[in-house]
Coordinates of C-alpha atoms in Angstrom, one line a residue:
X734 CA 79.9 68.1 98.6
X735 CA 79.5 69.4 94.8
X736 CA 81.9 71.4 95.2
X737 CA 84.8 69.5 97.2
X738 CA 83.6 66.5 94.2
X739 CA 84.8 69.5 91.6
X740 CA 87.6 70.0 93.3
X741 CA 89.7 66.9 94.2
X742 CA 93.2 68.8 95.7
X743 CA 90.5 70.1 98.1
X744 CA 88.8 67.2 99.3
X745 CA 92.0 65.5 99.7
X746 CA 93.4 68.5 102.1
X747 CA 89.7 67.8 104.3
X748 CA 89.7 64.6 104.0
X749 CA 93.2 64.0 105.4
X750 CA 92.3 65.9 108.2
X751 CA 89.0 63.8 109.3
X752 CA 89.9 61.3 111.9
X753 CA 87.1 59.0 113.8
X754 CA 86.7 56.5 116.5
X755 CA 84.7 53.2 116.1
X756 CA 83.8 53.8 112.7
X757 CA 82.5 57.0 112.4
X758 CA 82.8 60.8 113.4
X759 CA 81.7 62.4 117.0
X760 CA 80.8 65.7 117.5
X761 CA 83.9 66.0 120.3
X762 CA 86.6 65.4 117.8
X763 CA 84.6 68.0 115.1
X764 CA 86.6 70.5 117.5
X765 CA 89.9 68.9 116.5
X766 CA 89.5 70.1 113.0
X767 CA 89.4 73.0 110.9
X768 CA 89.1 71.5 107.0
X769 CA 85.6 70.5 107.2
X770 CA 84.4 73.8 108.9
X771 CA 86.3 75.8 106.5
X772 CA 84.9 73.8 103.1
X773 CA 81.4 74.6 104.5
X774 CA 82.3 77.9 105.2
X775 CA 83.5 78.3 101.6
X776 CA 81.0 76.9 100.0
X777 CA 78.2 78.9 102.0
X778 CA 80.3 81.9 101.1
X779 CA 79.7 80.7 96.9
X780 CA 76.3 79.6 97.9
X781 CA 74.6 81.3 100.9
X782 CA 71.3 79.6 101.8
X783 CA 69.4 82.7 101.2
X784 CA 70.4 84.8 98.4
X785 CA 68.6 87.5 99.4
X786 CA 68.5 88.2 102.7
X787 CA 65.2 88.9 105.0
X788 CA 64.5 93.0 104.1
X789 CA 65.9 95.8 106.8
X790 CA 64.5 98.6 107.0
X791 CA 66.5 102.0 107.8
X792 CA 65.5 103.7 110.8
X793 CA 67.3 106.9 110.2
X794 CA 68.5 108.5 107.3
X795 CA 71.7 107.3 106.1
X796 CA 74.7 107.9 103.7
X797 CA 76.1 104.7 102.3
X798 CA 78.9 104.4 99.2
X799 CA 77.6 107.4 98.1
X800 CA 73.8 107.3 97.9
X801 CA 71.6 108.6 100.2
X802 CA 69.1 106.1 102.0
X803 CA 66.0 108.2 103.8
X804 CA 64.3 106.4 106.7
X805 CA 61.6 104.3 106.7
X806 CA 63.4 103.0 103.3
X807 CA 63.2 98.8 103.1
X808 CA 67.1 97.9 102.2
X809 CA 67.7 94.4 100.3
X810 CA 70.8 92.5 101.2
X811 CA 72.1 90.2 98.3
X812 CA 74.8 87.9 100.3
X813 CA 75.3 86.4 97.1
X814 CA 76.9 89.3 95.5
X815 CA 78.7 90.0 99.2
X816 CA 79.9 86.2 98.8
X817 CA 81.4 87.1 95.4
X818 CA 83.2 90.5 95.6
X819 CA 86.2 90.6 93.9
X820 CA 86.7 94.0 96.2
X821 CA 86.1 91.5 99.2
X822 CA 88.0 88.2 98.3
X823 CA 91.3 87.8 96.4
X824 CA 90.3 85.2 93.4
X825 CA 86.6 85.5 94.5
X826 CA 84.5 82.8 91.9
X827 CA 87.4 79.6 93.2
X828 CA 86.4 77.4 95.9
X829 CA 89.6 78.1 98.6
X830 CA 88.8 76.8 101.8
X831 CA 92.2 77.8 103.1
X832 CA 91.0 81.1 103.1
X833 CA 88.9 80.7 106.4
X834 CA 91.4 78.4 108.0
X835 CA 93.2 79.9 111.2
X836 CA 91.0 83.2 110.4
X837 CA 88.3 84.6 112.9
X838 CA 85.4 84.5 110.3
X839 CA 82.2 83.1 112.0
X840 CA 78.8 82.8 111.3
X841 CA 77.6 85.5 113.6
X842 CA 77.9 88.4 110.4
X843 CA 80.7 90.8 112.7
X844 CA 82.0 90.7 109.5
X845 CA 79.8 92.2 106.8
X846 CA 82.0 90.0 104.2
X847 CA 80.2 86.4 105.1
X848 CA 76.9 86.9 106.3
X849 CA 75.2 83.8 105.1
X850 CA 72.6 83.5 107.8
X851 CA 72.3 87.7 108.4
X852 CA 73.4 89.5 111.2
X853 CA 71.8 90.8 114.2
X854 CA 68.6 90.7 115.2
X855 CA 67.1 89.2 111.8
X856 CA 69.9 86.7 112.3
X857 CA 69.3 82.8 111.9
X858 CA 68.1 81.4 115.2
X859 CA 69.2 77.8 113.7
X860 CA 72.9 78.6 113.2
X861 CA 74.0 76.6 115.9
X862 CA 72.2 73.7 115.1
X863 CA 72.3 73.9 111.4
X864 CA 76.2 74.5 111.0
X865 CA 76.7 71.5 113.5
X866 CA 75.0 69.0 111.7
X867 CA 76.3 70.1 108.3
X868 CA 80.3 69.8 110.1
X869 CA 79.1 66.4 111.6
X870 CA 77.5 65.2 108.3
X871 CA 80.3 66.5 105.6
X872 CA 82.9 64.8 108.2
X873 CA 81.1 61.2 108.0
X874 CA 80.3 61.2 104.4
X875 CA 83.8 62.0 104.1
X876 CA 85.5 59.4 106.3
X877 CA 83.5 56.9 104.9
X878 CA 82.8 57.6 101.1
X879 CA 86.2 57.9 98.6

């Protein structure tokens, strides 16, 4: 919400797109639009959950960009910094939800980019659930608050 309030072109574009029925938003007609899922994809690409993702630890010796990891070596992942690449994202500090509009970017971490709840095995067991509610609630504050 902070950052749709900070940017009004924005939350004009999602809030166009938010239709409801009886007063308020249904989790069927969530799957009708891509605005609201993209602004909270955006915004947990600025601001992932966890900064610093749960450690990994390398089970094998391993080259990466350069430097030489050995095994048993416990790896830090700062999805932060990911979230703000300039390498990774054209104009990467501006809140652009367009950018995962019509795009195959999903929570899941398949792509190393936008990995705001991990990948894998030390993925989030709540993504589901959690990225539901937070559609469902951004889409009724929306429909209802100016």
């Amino acid at each position: 919400m902070a950052e749709l309030v900070k940017n009004p072109k924005e939350m004009e574009k999602v809030q166009a797109e938010i239709v409801g029925e009886h007063g308020r938003v249904t989790e069927e007609l969530l799957s009708t639009m891509t605005q609201p899922q993209a602004a909270i994809k955006e915004a947990l690409r600025l601001h992932a959950p966890v900064p610093m993702l749960v450690p990994c630890e390398a089970v094998q010796d391993t080259k990466l960009h350069g430097y030489d990891i050995p095994a048993k070596t416990r790896v830090l992942i700062n999805a932060w910094a990911i979230g703000r690449d300039e390498e990774s994202w054209e104009d990467a500090d501006a809140f652009r939800p367009e950018r995962f509009v019509n795009t195959n970017f999903d929570y899941s971490g398949k792509d190393f980019r936008f990995i705001s709840f991990g990948a894998g095995r030390r993925g989030c067991p709540g993504i589901g659930f959690g990225t539901r509610l937070a559609d469902l609630a951004l889409a009724n504050l929306l429909y209802h608050f100016d």
